[in-house]
CSV table of C-alpha atoms in Angstrom, one decimal:
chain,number,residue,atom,x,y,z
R,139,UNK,CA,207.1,139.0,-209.4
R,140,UNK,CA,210.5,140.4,-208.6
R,141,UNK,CA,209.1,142.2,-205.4
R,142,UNK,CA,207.9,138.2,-204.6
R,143,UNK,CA,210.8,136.9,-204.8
R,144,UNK,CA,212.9,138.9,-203.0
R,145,UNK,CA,210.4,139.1,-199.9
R,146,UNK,CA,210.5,135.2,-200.2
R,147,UNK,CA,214.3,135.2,-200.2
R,148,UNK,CA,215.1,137.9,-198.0
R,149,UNK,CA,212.5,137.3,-195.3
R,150,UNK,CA,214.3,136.5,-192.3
R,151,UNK,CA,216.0,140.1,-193.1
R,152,UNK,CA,213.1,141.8,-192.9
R,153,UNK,CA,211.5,140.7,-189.7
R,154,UNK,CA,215.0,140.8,-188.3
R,155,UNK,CA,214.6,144.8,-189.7
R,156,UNK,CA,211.2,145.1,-188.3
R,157,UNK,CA,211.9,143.8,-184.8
R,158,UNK,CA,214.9,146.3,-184.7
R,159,UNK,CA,212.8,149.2,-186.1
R,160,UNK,CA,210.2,148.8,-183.1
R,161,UNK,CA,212.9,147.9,-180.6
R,162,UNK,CA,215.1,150.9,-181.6
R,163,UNK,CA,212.5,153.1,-181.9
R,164,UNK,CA,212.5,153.0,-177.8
R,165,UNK,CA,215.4,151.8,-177.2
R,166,UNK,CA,217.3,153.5,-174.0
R,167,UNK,CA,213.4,154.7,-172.5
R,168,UNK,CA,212.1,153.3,-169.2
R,169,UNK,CA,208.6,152.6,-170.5
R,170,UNK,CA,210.2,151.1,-173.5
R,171,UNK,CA,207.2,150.7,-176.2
R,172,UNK,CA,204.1,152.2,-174.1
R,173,UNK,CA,205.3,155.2,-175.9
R,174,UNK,CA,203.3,153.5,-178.7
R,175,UNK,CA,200.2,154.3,-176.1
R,176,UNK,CA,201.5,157.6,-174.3
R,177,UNK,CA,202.1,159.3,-177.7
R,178,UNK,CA,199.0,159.5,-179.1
R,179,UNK,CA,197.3,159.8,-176.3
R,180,UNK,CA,199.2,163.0,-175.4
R,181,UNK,CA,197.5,164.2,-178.4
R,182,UNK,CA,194.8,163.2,-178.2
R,183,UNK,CA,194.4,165.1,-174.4
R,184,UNK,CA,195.5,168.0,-175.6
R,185,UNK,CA,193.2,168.7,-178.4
R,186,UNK,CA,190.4,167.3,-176.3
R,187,UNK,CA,190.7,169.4,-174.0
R,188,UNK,CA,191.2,172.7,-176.2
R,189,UNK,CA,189.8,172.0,-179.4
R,190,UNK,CA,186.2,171.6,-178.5
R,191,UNK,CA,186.7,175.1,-177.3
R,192,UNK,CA,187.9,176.7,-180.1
R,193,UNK,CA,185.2,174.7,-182.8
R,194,UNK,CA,182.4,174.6,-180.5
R,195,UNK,CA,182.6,170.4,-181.3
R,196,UNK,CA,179.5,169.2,-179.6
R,197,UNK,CA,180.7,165.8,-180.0
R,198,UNK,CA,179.3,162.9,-177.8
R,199,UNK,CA,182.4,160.6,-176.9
R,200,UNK,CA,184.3,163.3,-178.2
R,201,UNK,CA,187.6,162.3,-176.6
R,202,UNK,CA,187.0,158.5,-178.2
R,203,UNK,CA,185.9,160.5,-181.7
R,204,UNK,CA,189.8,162.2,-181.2
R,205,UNK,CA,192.0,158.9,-180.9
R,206,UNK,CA,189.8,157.1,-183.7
R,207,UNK,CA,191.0,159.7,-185.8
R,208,UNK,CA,194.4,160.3,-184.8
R,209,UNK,CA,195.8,156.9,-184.2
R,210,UNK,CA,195.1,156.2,-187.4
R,211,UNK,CA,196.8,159.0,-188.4
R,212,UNK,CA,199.8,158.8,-186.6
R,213,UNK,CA,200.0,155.5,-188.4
R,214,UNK,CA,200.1,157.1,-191.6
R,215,UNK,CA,202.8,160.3,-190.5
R,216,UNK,CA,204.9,158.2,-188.8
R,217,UNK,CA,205.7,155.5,-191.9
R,218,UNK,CA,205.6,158.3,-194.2
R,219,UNK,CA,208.7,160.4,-192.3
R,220,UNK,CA,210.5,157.1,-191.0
R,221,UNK,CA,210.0,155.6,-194.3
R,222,UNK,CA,211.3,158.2,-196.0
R,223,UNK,CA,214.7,158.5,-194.3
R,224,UNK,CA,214.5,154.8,-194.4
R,225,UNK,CA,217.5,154.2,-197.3
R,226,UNK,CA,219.3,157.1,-196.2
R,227,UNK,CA,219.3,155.8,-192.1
R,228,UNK,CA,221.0,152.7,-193.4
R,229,UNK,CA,223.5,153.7,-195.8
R,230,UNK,CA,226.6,152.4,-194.1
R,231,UNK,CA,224.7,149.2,-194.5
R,232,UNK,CA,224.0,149.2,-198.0
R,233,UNK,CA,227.7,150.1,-198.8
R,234,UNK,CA,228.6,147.0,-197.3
R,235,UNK,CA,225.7,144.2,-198.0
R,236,UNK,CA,224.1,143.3,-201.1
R,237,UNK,CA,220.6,142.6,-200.7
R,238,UNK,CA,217.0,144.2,-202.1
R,239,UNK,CA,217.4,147.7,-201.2
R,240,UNK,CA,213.2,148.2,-201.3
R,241,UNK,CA,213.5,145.9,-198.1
R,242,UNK,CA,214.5,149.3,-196.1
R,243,UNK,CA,211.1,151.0,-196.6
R,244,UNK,CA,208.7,148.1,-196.3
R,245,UNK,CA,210.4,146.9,-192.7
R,246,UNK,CA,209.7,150.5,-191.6
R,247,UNK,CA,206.1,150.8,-192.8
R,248,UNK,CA,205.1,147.0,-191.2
R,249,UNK,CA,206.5,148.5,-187.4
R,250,UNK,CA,204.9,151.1,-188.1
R,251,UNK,CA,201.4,148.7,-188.6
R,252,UNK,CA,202.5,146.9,-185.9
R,253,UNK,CA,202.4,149.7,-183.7
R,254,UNK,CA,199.5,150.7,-184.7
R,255,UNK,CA,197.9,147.6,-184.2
R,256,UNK,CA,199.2,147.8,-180.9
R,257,UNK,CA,197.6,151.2,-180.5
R,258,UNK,CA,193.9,149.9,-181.7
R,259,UNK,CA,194.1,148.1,-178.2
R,260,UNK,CA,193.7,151.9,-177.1
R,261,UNK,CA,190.8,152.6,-179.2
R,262,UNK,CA,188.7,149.7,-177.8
R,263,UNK,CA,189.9,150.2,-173.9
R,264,UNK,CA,188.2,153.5,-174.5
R,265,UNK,CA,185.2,152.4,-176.4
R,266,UNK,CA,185.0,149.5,-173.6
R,267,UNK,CA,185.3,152.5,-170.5
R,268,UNK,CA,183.1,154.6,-172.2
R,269,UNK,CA,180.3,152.3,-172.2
R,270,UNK,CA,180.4,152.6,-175.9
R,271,UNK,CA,181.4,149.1,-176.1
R,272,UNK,CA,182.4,147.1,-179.5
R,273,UNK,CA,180.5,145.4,-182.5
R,274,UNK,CA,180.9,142.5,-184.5
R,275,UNK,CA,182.2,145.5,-187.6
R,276,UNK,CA,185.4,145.3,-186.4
R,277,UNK,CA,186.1,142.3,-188.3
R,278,UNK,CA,186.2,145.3,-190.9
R,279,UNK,CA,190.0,146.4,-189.2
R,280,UNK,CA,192.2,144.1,-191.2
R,281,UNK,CA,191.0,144.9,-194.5
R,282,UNK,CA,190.7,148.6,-193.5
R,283,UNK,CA,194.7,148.2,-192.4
R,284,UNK,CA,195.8,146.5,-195.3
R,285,UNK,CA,194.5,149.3,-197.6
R,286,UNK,CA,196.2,152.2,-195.5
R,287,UNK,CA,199.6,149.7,-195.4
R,288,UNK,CA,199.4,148.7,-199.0
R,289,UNK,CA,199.0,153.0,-199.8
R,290,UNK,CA,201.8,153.9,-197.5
R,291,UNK,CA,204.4,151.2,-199.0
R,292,UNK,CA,203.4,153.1,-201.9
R,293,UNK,CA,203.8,156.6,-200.8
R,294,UNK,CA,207.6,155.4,-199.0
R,295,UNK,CA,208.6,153.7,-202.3
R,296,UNK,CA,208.5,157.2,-203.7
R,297,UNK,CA,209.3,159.0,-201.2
R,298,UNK,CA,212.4,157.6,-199.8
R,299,UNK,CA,213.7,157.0,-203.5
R,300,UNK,CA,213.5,160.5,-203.8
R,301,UNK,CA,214.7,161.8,-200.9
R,302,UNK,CA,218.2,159.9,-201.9
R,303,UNK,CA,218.9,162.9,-204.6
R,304,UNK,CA,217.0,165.5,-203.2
R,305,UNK,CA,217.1,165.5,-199.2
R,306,UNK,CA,215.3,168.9,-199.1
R,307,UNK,CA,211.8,166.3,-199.7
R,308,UNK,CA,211.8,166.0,-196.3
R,309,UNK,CA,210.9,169.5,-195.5
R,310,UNK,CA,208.4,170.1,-198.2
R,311,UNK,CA,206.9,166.7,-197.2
R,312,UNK,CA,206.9,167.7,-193.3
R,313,UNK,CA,204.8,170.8,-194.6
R,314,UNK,CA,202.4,168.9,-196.9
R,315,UNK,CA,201.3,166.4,-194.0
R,316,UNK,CA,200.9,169.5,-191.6
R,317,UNK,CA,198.4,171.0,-194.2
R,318,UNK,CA,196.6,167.7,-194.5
R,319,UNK,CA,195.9,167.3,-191.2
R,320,UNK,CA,193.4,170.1,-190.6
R,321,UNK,CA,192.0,168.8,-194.1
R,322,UNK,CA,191.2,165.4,-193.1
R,323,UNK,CA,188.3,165.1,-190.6
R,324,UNK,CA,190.2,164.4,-187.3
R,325,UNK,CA,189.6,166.8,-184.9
R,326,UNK,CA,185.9,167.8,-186.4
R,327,UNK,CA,183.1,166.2,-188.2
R,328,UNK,CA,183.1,166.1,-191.9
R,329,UNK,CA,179.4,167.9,-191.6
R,330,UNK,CA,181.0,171.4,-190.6
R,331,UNK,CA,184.1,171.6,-193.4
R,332,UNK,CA,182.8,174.6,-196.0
R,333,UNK,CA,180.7,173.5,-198.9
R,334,UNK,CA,182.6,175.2,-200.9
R,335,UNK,CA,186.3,172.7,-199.8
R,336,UNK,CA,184.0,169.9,-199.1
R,337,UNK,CA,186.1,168.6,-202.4
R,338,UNK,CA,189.3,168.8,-200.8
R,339,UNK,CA,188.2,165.4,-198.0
R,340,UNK,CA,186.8,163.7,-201.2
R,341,UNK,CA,190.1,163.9,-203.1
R,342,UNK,CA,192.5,163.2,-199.5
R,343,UNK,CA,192.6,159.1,-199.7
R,344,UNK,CA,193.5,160.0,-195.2
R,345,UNK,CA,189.5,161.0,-195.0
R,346,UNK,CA,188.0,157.8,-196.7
R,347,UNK,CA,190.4,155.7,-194.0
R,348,UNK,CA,189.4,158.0,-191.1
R,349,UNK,CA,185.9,157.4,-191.7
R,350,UNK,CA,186.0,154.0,-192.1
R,351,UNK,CA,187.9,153.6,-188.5
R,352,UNK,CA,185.2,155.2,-187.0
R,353,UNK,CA,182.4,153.7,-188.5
R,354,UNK,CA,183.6,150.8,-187.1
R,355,UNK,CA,184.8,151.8,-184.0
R,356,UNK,CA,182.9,154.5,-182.9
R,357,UNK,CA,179.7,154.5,-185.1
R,358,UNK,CA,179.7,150.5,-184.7
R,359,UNK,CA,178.9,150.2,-188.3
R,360,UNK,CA,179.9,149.0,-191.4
R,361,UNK,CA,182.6,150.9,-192.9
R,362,UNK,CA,181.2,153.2,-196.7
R,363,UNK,CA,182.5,150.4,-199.0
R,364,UNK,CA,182.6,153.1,-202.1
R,365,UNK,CA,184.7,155.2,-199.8
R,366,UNK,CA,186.7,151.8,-199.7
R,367,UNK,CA,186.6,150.2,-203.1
R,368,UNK,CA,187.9,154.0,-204.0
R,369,UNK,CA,190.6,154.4,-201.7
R,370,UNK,CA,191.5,150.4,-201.8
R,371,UNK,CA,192.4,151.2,-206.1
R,372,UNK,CA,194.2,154.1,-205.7
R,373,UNK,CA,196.6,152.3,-202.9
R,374,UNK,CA,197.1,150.0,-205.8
R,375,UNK,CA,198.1,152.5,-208.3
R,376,UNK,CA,199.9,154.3,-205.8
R,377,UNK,CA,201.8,150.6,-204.9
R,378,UNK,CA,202.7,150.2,-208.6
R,379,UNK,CA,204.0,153.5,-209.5
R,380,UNK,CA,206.1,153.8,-206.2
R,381,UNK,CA,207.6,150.2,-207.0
R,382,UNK,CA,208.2,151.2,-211.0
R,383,UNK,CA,209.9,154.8,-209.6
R,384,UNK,CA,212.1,153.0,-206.8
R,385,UNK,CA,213.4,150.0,-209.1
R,386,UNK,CA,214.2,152.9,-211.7
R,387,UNK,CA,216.1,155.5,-209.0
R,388,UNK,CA,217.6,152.7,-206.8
R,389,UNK,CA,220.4,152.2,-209.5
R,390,UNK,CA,222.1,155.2,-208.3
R,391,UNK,CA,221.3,154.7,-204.4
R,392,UNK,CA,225.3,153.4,-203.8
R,393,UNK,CA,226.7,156.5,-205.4
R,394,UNK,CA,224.2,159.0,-203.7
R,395,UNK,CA,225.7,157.8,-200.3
């Protein structure tokens, strides 16, 4: 209820913080917040055009298979590192204003959803060009979105609490998401991980969203709703212990900057 409250009374400073989080994130560049396109597209060239080499991916729409996996995850990397520095970016600020410090990390996570939502224009251009066209499951997106943004408020509320007394998170969390990216089915199909890891994607919440995302863009289907229903609790429990660990750690924010 506290959390309530204070998005209620602090609301026009957090879209004022999530308009300057996706203005600043460009801010100086000539193509200004395209990047939000180019980026992930770079990617998504590059391993399209070496990875089926290396796997032997026989893949139809392979290319569209590639940015319906990593678009979704570039959501998810870029809220978790930005969100994490997200106290520690602003701390002239909270030396000088009072006001709910848990307001940092959820303005950085919503750009970050609004970029990405920006980015799903990619996904059905492609699925458009391709001839693969679009289906009536998309209606499945917001729901699919709120999971992975409820989640990642979740995983920042830790994180960026954490990082405030021990900055060398950053590194060991830069590693972590750099393992879990060849363990969540992005660049291949869940069919050719070893039977023997095939538990590693069921316990990695990233492969239940991935899936989802292209069952409803690229499969045209509706998304595994167990696969949902699973992932959709643990971004609650992962929502309430971040908020119980921030409100706890945040007492000592002003003296740890």
């Amino acid at each position: 209820m506290n959390l309530v409250q204070d998005l209620k009374n602090y609301r026009e400073f957090l879209k004022s913080n999530v308009k300057k989080d996706i203005r600043g994130k460009y801010k100086g560049s000539f193509l200004g917040v395209l990047w939000s396109f180019i980026n992930p597209l770079l990617s998504v060239l590059v391993y399209a055009i070496v990875f089926p080499y290396i796997m032997r991916i026989k893949v139809e729409n392979y290319l569209i298979y590639l940015i319906t996996g990593i678009i979704p995850w570039t959501f998810f990397t870029s809220s978790i590192n930005m969100g994490m520095i997200s106290i520690l970016s602003n701390a002239d600020i909270i030396k000088k204003v009072y006001f709910p410090r848990i307001i940092l990390p959820i303005s950085t996570v919503t750009s970050c959803l609004v970029n990405f939502l920006i980015s799903c224009v990619i996904i059905l251009l492609f699925c458009i060009g391709s001839g693969l066209g679009i289906s009536i499951h998309l209606l499945w997106l917001p729901l699919i979105a709120i999971i992975q943004y409820v989640m990642l408020l979740g995983f920042t509320f830790i994180l960026s609490a954490i990082e405030m007394y021990m900055r060398d998170i950053e590194h060991i969390v830069n590693f972590i998401l750099s393992m879990a990216f060849y363990v969540t089915p992005i660049l291949y199909t869940p069919d050719i991980f070893p039977d023997n890891l095939a538990w590693v994607l069921k316990v990695n919440p990233m492969s239940y969203l991935v899936n989802a995302y292209r069952s409803i863009f690229f499969y045209q289907k509706m998304p595994d709703m167990i696969g949902l229903l699973i992932v959709g609790v643990f971004s609650i429990a992962i929502f309430l212990i971040g908020y119980l660990i921030f409100e706890k750690l945040q007492k000592g924010f002003a003296e740890e900057v």
